[in-house]
């Protein structure tokens, strides 16, 4: 049956048994008619089949089928782990879809389609379906893959990258045309098309001094390009006679082919003579053949596919050799991430603060996502302990992290401009020059000073870009990202505070609050190296890569959403991700959002006041109740509760109360007794882990200006005499604005001032004047 030196493997014997079983079950439509001699060197078992196609005949078929068609199944030694091939002993089906080199039917678009568990049943099912389509004349259609014509890549001298779209003038030219491609060797047997030139430009390029061509002499050469007017089919010929015949059928005769080969060889030789050749970077004689897509394909570009004919191999040989082509032209390819949130990154400028366990992988995500420019900021050096979870190597120890990461990212994508600074982020943020222009700033430092510097900068900077801040918990079981969108006017400190306030009211977020603001100061500190190493969190490279990817993807999804105008549009987001190996009862992923606070300047010290919209609503409600009880001219007031951040110079007014017990209000003034409310404020401060505490007082000036009176200032000086700074908030305004606010439209006029102990005016004797508070 076969040569004596060949013994079928168990898999091949099993395939033969499968086909016999299927033949017996077919009722005569399938027959195993023989076993052929294996091809030397391949050791594939060749099983010949005969298939009944008589009932499938149709007048619409371009290739009439025989009553019984014969095919050969080439079974590899490791079948079913290896995929079998379907071969023909004739060329009648040459040119039909899925027929490669006229003698092989490609039934599987990709390797992953082959299912070893189904085996020969699937092969025959697909083969019979293919014959049915041929008989019915329906073999073409959207199910045909878009793959370019197959070339024989045996002996390929390297690979050619095509990443530049053709000029519009060439792309729109429907006829056969000639042009030139400037190809540069980038080393390691890799070549790239740098520019497309029409014939006039190509002639000028060849005549130009190599030093003035804009490429390194000896590494660049000019390859002729031929635009074929029609599709090639499913495969290019492997023999020179077949290729020349095919090109002649497209309008290119043998003399033209000889001229092209001569052009390619002369250009390669001239480039080689212009500079020292390096191994893997030698100029080559290449001819690029551009062809249309098949009519059934969805590709509509004039040149759908490129093939690179290695003309160096020459006319003297009868074999045709091709170079592997990676066609990545934006006009004819789809990025593998084209439907993912990472698409927001394309063409963007990104500034990454911190090149550590989260910042380094996120910076790489930006580069791979197609960002136009990525700038890295980090003052630290690579040391041995970081190799456990940060993407650096042994040879990087002692070098700046920003520099090492920047050089690696440059090698990842030549299209992305990479910049780096070995600098302190706080000094950079607060420098006179300020931060570099960016479409997104990422704070991955987990440094409170950096966060405060960003908050201080963001509150004063007109139109700051989105700011993403990322961090992980001390045991790397929780990942947290905060995102401040344009129009929020805040940075990470503000959004994190919002998250912690929400965590205080939600048991599902209690683990976040306990990790960042523990109820009892944490005594344990994770210090990985003895001596003066910085305390840090415990986490692996896998932990950090998972959190970096999930948190960043969620932020990109938010950045990709349209943000409508309006005060009720959320512009502050926080995302919490949890490890499946943690013991938290919280959800695996939670996203929270908030609208903007009411922002007012603080008078006198340069602070910014952020009043929660709920607090403003509570003030209005208290004023309305006072009007009902005491009349529209009567003042009212109460306590302010919140927090002051002196580093970022921000006053958060989170809650307000009405008149404390023991207070009195009348039209000419207000007497507040905050003492009875201090205990309530103290309890609130304890429950909120210090995020909400006593701030000061508020009162109203109905229908009148909101400037504090001398009595107001004296009262605030008394409050702060032996205590912390206190805030005075006055609401009022002209009659029209005041009335509109009470009716539910607009905002009243406000005056906010922060009083420090020993800095305010000394108390004065109280006088009967409107707006007095004591």
PDB file of C-alpha atoms in Angstrom, residues 348-571:
ATOM      1  CA  UNK A 348      -3.621  61.938  21.953  1.00  0.00           C
ATOM      2  CA  UNK A 349      -0.859  63.426  24.119  1.00  0.00           C
ATOM      3  CA  UNK A 350      -0.508  61.694  27.476  1.00  0.00           C
ATOM      4  CA  UNK A 351       1.517  62.749  30.513  1.00  0.00           C
ATOM      5  CA  UNK A 352       2.297  59.959  32.990  1.00  0.00           C
ATOM      6  CA  UNK A 353       3.462  60.921  36.483  1.00  0.00           C
ATOM      7  CA  UNK A 354       5.138  57.922  38.090  1.00  0.00           C
ATOM      8  CA  UNK A 355       6.749  54.997  36.254  1.00  0.00           C
ATOM      9  CA  UNK A 356       6.134  52.358  38.886  1.00  0.00           C
ATOM     10  CA  UNK A 357       3.924  49.313  39.230  1.00  0.00           C
ATOM     11  CA  UNK A 358       0.827  51.038  37.801  1.00  0.00           C
ATOM     12  CA  UNK A 359       2.304  53.914  35.813  1.00  0.00           C
ATOM     13  CA  UNK A 360       4.700  51.793  33.731  1.00  0.00           C
ATOM     14  CA  UNK A 361       2.100  49.353  32.353  1.00  0.00           C
ATOM     15  CA  UNK A 362      -0.383  52.182  31.771  1.00  0.00           C
ATOM     16  CA  UNK A 363       2.266  54.095  29.822  1.00  0.00           C
ATOM     17  CA  UNK A 364       2.754  51.025  27.652  1.00  0.00           C
ATOM     18  CA  UNK A 365      -1.012  50.761  27.143  1.00  0.00           C
ATOM     19  CA  UNK A 366      -0.943  54.360  25.870  1.00  0.00           C
ATOM     20  CA  UNK A 367       1.795  53.584  23.368  1.00  0.00           C
ATOM     21  CA  UNK A 368       0.113  50.422  22.107  1.00  0.00           C
ATOM     22  CA  UNK A 369      -3.217  52.253  21.990  1.00  0.00           C
ATOM     23  CA  UNK A 370      -1.901  54.702  19.398  1.00  0.00           C
ATOM     24  CA  UNK A 371      -1.185  57.821  21.453  1.00  0.00           C
ATOM     25  CA  UNK A 372       0.713  60.464  19.507  1.00  0.00           C
ATOM     26  CA  UNK A 373       3.009  61.541  22.344  1.00  0.00           C
ATOM     27  CA  UNK A 374       3.699  60.019  25.762  1.00  0.00           C
ATOM     28  CA  UNK A 375       5.797  61.863  28.339  1.00  0.00           C
ATOM     29  CA  UNK A 376       7.087  60.102  31.450  1.00  0.00           C
ATOM     30  CA  UNK A 377       7.963  61.773  34.763  1.00  0.00           C
ATOM     31  CA  UNK A 378       9.694  59.928  37.613  1.00  0.00           C
ATOM     32  CA  UNK A 379      12.674  60.824  39.817  1.00  0.00           C
ATOM     33  CA  UNK A 380      13.475  57.278  40.921  1.00  0.00           C
ATOM     34  CA  UNK A 381      16.059  54.696  39.947  1.00  0.00           C
ATOM     35  CA  UNK A 382      15.547  51.009  39.244  1.00  0.00           C
ATOM     36  CA  UNK A 383      16.649  48.859  42.164  1.00  0.00           C
ATOM     37  CA  UNK A 384      16.585  45.105  42.591  1.00  0.00           C
ATOM     38  CA  UNK A 385      13.458  44.886  44.725  1.00  0.00           C
ATOM     39  CA  UNK A 386      11.334  46.576  42.057  1.00  0.00           C
ATOM     40  CA  UNK A 387      11.934  43.762  39.572  1.00  0.00           C
ATOM     41  CA  UNK A 388       9.334  41.663  41.407  1.00  0.00           C
ATOM     42  CA  UNK A 389       6.444  43.703  40.041  1.00  0.00           C
ATOM     43  CA  UNK A 390       7.693  46.523  37.823  1.00  0.00           C
ATOM     44  CA  UNK A 391       8.577  45.961  34.138  1.00  0.00           C
ATOM     45  CA  UNK A 392      12.324  46.439  34.424  1.00  0.00           C
ATOM     46  CA  UNK A 393      15.239  44.050  34.024  1.00  0.00           C
ATOM     47  CA  UNK A 394      18.415  43.159  35.833  1.00  0.00           C
ATOM     48  CA  UNK A 395      20.518  45.257  33.457  1.00  0.00           C
ATOM     49  CA  UNK A 396      18.359  48.318  34.281  1.00  0.00           C
ATOM     50  CA  UNK A 397      19.378  48.417  37.957  1.00  0.00           C
ATOM     51  CA  UNK A 398      20.835  51.800  38.860  1.00  0.00           C
ATOM     52  CA  UNK A 399      19.358  53.651  35.873  1.00  0.00           C
ATOM     53  CA  UNK A 400      16.431  56.127  36.037  1.00  0.00           C
ATOM     54  CA  UNK A 401      13.077  54.432  35.627  1.00  0.00           C
ATOM     55  CA  UNK A 402      11.759  57.145  33.306  1.00  0.00           C
ATOM     56  CA  UNK A 403      14.750  56.758  31.017  1.00  0.00           C
ATOM     57  CA  UNK A 404      14.659  52.957  30.915  1.00  0.00           C
ATOM     58  CA  UNK A 405      10.907  52.858  30.319  1.00  0.00           C
ATOM     59  CA  UNK A 406      11.109  55.594  27.696  1.00  0.00           C
ATOM     60  CA  UNK A 407      13.743  53.732  25.686  1.00  0.00           C
ATOM     61  CA  UNK A 408      11.738  50.513  25.837  1.00  0.00           C
ATOM     62  CA  UNK A 409       8.555  52.240  24.701  1.00  0.00           C
ATOM     63  CA  UNK A 410      10.415  53.786  21.766  1.00  0.00           C
ATOM     64  CA  UNK A 411      11.183  50.273  20.587  1.00  0.00           C
ATOM     65  CA  UNK A 412       7.531  49.294  21.004  1.00  0.00           C
ATOM     66  CA  UNK A 413       6.206  51.758  18.428  1.00  0.00           C
ATOM     67  CA  UNK A 414       8.193  54.134  16.212  1.00  0.00           C
ATOM     68  CA  UNK A 415       5.011  56.120  15.535  1.00  0.00           C
ATOM     69  CA  UNK A 416       4.739  57.403  19.112  1.00  0.00           C
ATOM     70  CA  UNK A 417       6.899  60.292  20.283  1.00  0.00           C
ATOM     71  CA  UNK A 418       8.324  59.398  23.698  1.00  0.00           C
ATOM     72  CA  UNK A 419       9.689  61.963  26.124  1.00  0.00           C
ATOM     73  CA  UNK A 420      10.862  61.511  29.680  1.00  0.00           C
ATOM     74  CA  UNK A 421      12.143  63.588  32.575  1.00  0.00           C
ATOM     75  CA  UNK A 422      13.996  62.330  35.620  1.00  0.00           C
ATOM     76  CA  UNK A 423      12.294  64.933  37.775  1.00  0.00           C
ATOM     77  CA  UNK A 424      10.215  65.420  40.878  1.00  0.00           C
ATOM     78  CA  UNK A 425       6.549  65.627  39.904  1.00  0.00           C
ATOM     79  CA  UNK A 426       5.705  68.203  42.596  1.00  0.00           C
ATOM     80  CA  UNK A 427       8.347  70.624  41.341  1.00  0.00           C
ATOM     81  CA  UNK A 428       7.274  70.065  37.755  1.00  0.00           C
ATOM     82  CA  UNK A 429       3.595  70.634  38.520  1.00  0.00           C
ATOM     83  CA  UNK A 430       4.278  73.826  40.458  1.00  0.00           C
ATOM     84  CA  UNK A 431       7.049  75.195  38.228  1.00  0.00           C
ATOM     85  CA  UNK A 432       6.590  78.447  36.347  1.00  0.00           C
ATOM     86  CA  UNK A 433       6.577  76.563  33.060  1.00  0.00           C
ATOM     87  CA  UNK A 434       3.918  74.223  34.398  1.00  0.00           C
ATOM     88  CA  UNK A 435       2.966  70.854  33.025  1.00  0.00           C
ATOM     89  CA  UNK A 436       3.552  70.027  29.361  1.00  0.00           C
ATOM     90  CA  UNK A 437       0.479  70.271  27.153  1.00  0.00           C
ATOM     91  CA  UNK A 438      -1.470  67.027  27.296  1.00  0.00           C
ATOM     92  CA  UNK A 439      -4.873  65.587  26.443  1.00  0.00           C
ATOM     93  CA  UNK A 440      -4.726  63.337  29.513  1.00  0.00           C
ATOM     94  CA  UNK A 441      -2.682  63.458  32.701  1.00  0.00           C
ATOM     95  CA  UNK A 442      -2.228  60.253  34.695  1.00  0.00           C
ATOM     96  CA  UNK A 443      -1.098  60.417  38.314  1.00  0.00           C
ATOM     97  CA  UNK A 444       0.292  57.006  39.242  1.00  0.00           C
ATOM     98  CA  UNK A 445       2.588  58.225  42.014  1.00  0.00           C
ATOM     99  CA  UNK A 446       0.335  57.419  45.009  1.00  0.00           C
ATOM    100  CA  UNK A 447       2.029  60.468  46.517  1.00  0.00           C
ATOM    101  CA  UNK A 448      -0.115  62.846  48.562  1.00  0.00           C
ATOM    102  CA  UNK A 449       2.163  65.788  47.865  1.00  0.00           C
ATOM    103  CA  UNK A 450       1.803  65.225  44.122  1.00  0.00           C
ATOM    104  CA  UNK A 451      -1.965  64.940  44.506  1.00  0.00           C
ATOM    105  CA  UNK A 452      -2.092  68.208  46.477  1.00  0.00           C
ATOM    106  CA  UNK A 453       0.084  69.967  43.907  1.00  0.00           C
ATOM    107  CA  UNK A 454      -2.217  68.804  41.112  1.00  0.00           C
ATOM    108  CA  UNK A 455      -5.313  69.907  43.046  1.00  0.00           C
ATOM    109  CA  UNK A 456      -3.807  73.335  43.609  1.00  0.00           C
ATOM    110  CA  UNK A 457      -2.836  73.609  39.940  1.00  0.00           C
ATOM    111  CA  UNK A 458      -6.143  72.278  38.556  1.00  0.00           C
ATOM    112  CA  UNK A 459      -8.257  74.753  40.563  1.00  0.00           C
ATOM    113  CA  UNK A 460      -6.351  77.698  39.094  1.00  0.00           C
ATOM    114  CA  UNK A 461      -5.711  76.417  35.567  1.00  0.00           C
ATOM    115  CA  UNK A 462      -8.263  77.396  32.906  1.00  0.00           C
ATOM    116  CA  UNK A 463      -9.551  74.376  31.019  1.00  0.00           C
ATOM    117  CA  UNK A 464      -7.297  71.658  32.474  1.00  0.00           C
ATOM    118  CA  UNK A 465      -7.246  68.272  30.714  1.00  0.00           C
ATOM    119  CA  UNK A 466      -8.782  65.141  32.217  1.00  0.00           C
ATOM    120  CA  UNK A 467      -6.866  63.829  35.218  1.00  0.00           C
ATOM    121  CA  UNK A 468      -6.774  60.125  36.048  1.00  0.00           C
ATOM    122  CA  UNK A 469      -5.343  59.049  39.415  1.00  0.00           C
ATOM    123  CA  UNK A 470      -4.744  55.355  40.178  1.00  0.00           C
ATOM    124  CA  UNK A 471      -3.764  53.486  43.334  1.00  0.00           C
ATOM    125  CA  UNK A 472      -4.075  50.095  45.017  1.00  0.00           C
ATOM    126  CA  UNK A 473      -4.769  49.026  48.585  1.00  0.00           C
ATOM    127  CA  UNK A 474      -2.002  47.995  50.971  1.00  0.00           C
ATOM    128  CA  UNK A 475      -2.584  44.280  50.265  1.00  0.00           C
ATOM    129  CA  UNK A 476      -3.272  44.848  46.558  1.00  0.00           C
ATOM    130  CA  UNK A 477      -6.816  43.510  46.853  1.00  0.00           C
ATOM    131  CA  UNK A 478      -8.500  46.768  45.802  1.00  0.00           C
ATOM    132  CA  UNK A 479      -7.725  49.012  42.847  1.00  0.00           C
ATOM    133  CA  UNK A 480      -9.027  52.586  42.808  1.00  0.00           C
ATOM    134  CA  UNK A 481      -9.152  55.105  39.975  1.00  0.00           C
ATOM    135  CA  UNK A 482     -10.499  58.629  40.137  1.00  0.00           C
ATOM    136  CA  UNK A 483     -11.229  60.612  36.997  1.00  0.00           C
ATOM    137  CA  UNK A 484     -11.797  64.348  36.849  1.00  0.00           C
ATOM    138  CA  UNK A 485     -13.199  65.352  33.469  1.00  0.00           C
ATOM    139  CA  UNK A 486     -12.789  68.759  31.825  1.00  0.00           C
ATOM    140  CA  UNK A 487     -15.247  71.176  33.340  1.00  0.00           C
ATOM    141  CA  UNK A 488     -14.977  69.705  36.812  1.00  0.00           C
ATOM    142  CA  UNK A 489     -12.211  72.068  37.894  1.00  0.00           C
ATOM    143  CA  UNK A 490     -10.968  69.509  40.412  1.00  0.00           C
ATOM    144  CA  UNK A 491      -8.241  66.886  40.663  1.00  0.00           C
ATOM    145  CA  UNK A 492      -7.715  63.571  42.410  1.00  0.00           C
ATOM    146  CA  UNK A 493      -7.849  64.813  46.003  1.00  0.00           C
ATOM    147  CA  UNK A 494     -11.384  66.095  45.533  1.00  0.00           C
ATOM    148  CA  UNK A 495     -12.694  62.985  43.784  1.00  0.00           C
ATOM    149  CA  UNK A 496     -11.056  60.628  46.293  1.00  0.00           C
ATOM    150  CA  UNK A 497     -12.680  62.593  49.108  1.00  0.00           C
ATOM    151  CA  UNK A 498     -16.051  62.160  47.396  1.00  0.00           C
ATOM    152  CA  UNK A 499     -15.424  58.422  47.192  1.00  0.00           C
ATOM    153  CA  UNK A 500     -14.488  58.186  50.866  1.00  0.00           C
ATOM    154  CA  UNK A 501     -17.569  60.146  51.887  1.00  0.00           C
ATOM    155  CA  UNK A 502     -19.692  57.716  49.863  1.00  0.00           C
ATOM    156  CA  UNK A 503     -17.834  54.787  51.447  1.00  0.00           C
ATOM    157  CA  UNK A 504     -18.814  56.076  54.887  1.00  0.00           C
ATOM    158  CA  UNK A 505     -22.477  55.671  53.922  1.00  0.00           C
ATOM    159  CA  UNK A 506     -22.200  52.383  52.002  1.00  0.00           C
ATOM    160  CA  UNK A 507     -21.244  49.113  53.663  1.00  0.00           C
ATOM    161  CA  UNK A 508     -20.279  47.782  50.247  1.00  0.00           C
ATOM    162  CA  UNK A 509     -17.444  50.322  50.140  1.00  0.00           C
ATOM    163  CA  UNK A 510     -16.371  50.033  53.762  1.00  0.00           C
ATOM    164  CA  UNK A 511     -13.166  48.206  52.778  1.00  0.00           C
ATOM    165  CA  UNK A 512     -12.074  51.242  50.765  1.00  0.00           C
ATOM    166  CA  UNK A 513     -12.607  53.553  53.727  1.00  0.00           C
ATOM    167  CA  UNK A 514     -10.846  51.182  56.141  1.00  0.00           C
ATOM    168  CA  UNK A 515      -7.825  50.875  53.879  1.00  0.00           C
ATOM    169  CA  UNK A 516      -7.301  54.573  53.156  1.00  0.00           C
ATOM    170  CA  UNK A 517      -8.601  56.053  56.424  1.00  0.00           C
ATOM    171  CA  UNK A 518      -8.362  53.278  59.040  1.00  0.00           C
ATOM    172  CA  UNK A 519     -10.490  53.760  62.138  1.00  0.00           C
ATOM    173  CA  UNK A 520      -7.481  52.939  64.298  1.00  0.00           C
ATOM    174  CA  UNK A 521      -4.041  54.065  63.095  1.00  0.00           C
ATOM    175  CA  UNK A 522      -2.334  51.146  61.415  1.00  0.00           C
ATOM    176  CA  UNK A 523       0.688  49.834  63.276  1.00  0.00           C
ATOM    177  CA  UNK A 524       1.976  47.345  60.737  1.00  0.00           C
ATOM    178  CA  UNK A 525       4.172  48.645  57.938  1.00  0.00           C
ATOM    179  CA  UNK A 526       5.366  46.603  54.978  1.00  0.00           C
ATOM    180  CA  UNK A 527       9.043  47.390  54.492  1.00  0.00           C
ATOM    181  CA  UNK A 528      10.487  44.901  51.956  1.00  0.00           C
ATOM    182  CA  UNK A 529      14.177  45.650  52.449  1.00  0.00           C
ATOM    183  CA  UNK A 530      16.027  46.221  55.719  1.00  0.00           C
ATOM    184  CA  UNK A 531      17.301  49.684  56.442  1.00  0.00           C
ATOM    185  CA  UNK A 532      15.761  52.825  54.999  1.00  0.00           C
ATOM    186  CA  UNK A 533      13.632  51.415  52.187  1.00  0.00           C
ATOM    187  CA  UNK A 534      10.276  53.095  51.705  1.00  0.00           C
ATOM    188  CA  UNK A 535       7.214  51.346  53.158  1.00  0.00           C
ATOM    189  CA  UNK A 536       4.984  50.094  50.377  1.00  0.00           C
ATOM    190  CA  UNK A 537       2.116  47.765  49.604  1.00  0.00           C
ATOM    191  CA  UNK A 538       2.332  44.006  49.060  1.00  0.00           C
ATOM    192  CA  UNK A 539       1.459  42.989  45.507  1.00  0.00           C
ATOM    193  CA  UNK A 540       2.727  40.972  42.568  1.00  0.00           C
ATOM    194  CA  UNK A 541       3.320  41.846  38.925  1.00  0.00           C
ATOM    195  CA  UNK A 542       0.171  39.910  38.000  1.00  0.00           C
ATOM    196  CA  UNK A 543      -1.876  41.839  40.583  1.00  0.00           C
ATOM    197  CA  UNK A 544      -0.695  45.197  39.312  1.00  0.00           C
ATOM    198  CA  UNK A 545      -1.047  44.338  35.627  1.00  0.00           C
ATOM    199  CA  UNK A 546      -4.650  43.275  36.236  1.00  0.00           C
ATOM    200  CA  UNK A 547      -5.584  46.431  38.121  1.00  0.00           C
ATOM    201  CA  UNK A 548      -3.718  48.698  35.684  1.00  0.00           C
ATOM    202  CA  UNK A 549      -5.547  47.227  32.704  1.00  0.00           C
ATOM    203  CA  UNK A 550      -9.015  47.217  34.257  1.00  0.00           C
ATOM    204  CA  UNK A 551      -8.831  50.678  35.819  1.00  0.00           C
ATOM    205  CA  UNK A 552      -7.352  52.255  32.701  1.00  0.00           C
ATOM    206  CA  UNK A 553      -9.868  50.622  30.377  1.00  0.00           C
ATOM    207  CA  UNK A 554     -12.745  51.858  32.519  1.00  0.00           C
ATOM    208  CA  UNK A 555     -11.348  55.396  32.468  1.00  0.00           C
ATOM    209  CA  UNK A 556     -10.940  55.290  28.683  1.00  0.00           C
ATOM    210  CA  UNK A 557     -14.536  54.128  28.338  1.00  0.00           C
ATOM    211  CA  UNK A 558     -15.644  57.205  30.292  1.00  0.00           C
ATOM    212  CA  UNK A 559     -13.398  59.489  28.265  1.00  0.00           C
ATOM    213  CA  UNK A 560     -14.951  58.143  25.083  1.00  0.00           C
ATOM    214  CA  UNK A 561     -18.477  59.083  26.140  1.00  0.00           C
ATOM    215  CA  UNK A 562     -19.989  62.394  25.012  1.00  0.00           C
ATOM    216  CA  UNK A 563     -20.239  64.889  27.877  1.00  0.00           C
ATOM    217  CA  UNK A 564     -23.279  67.146  27.451  1.00  0.00           C
ATOM    218  CA  UNK A 565     -23.377  70.619  28.927  1.00  0.00           C
ATOM    219  CA  UNK A 566     -25.316  71.207  32.118  1.00  0.00           C
ATOM    220  CA  UNK A 567     -24.730  71.573  35.819  1.00  0.00           C
ATOM    221  CA  UNK A 568     -26.252  68.154  36.484  1.00  0.00           C
ATOM    222  CA  UNK A 569     -23.839  66.296  34.175  1.00  0.00           C
ATOM    223  CA  UNK A 570     -21.437  64.092  36.165  1.00  0.00           C
ATOM    224  CA  UNK A 571     -17.849  65.153  35.659  1.00  0.00           C
TER     225      UNK A 571
END
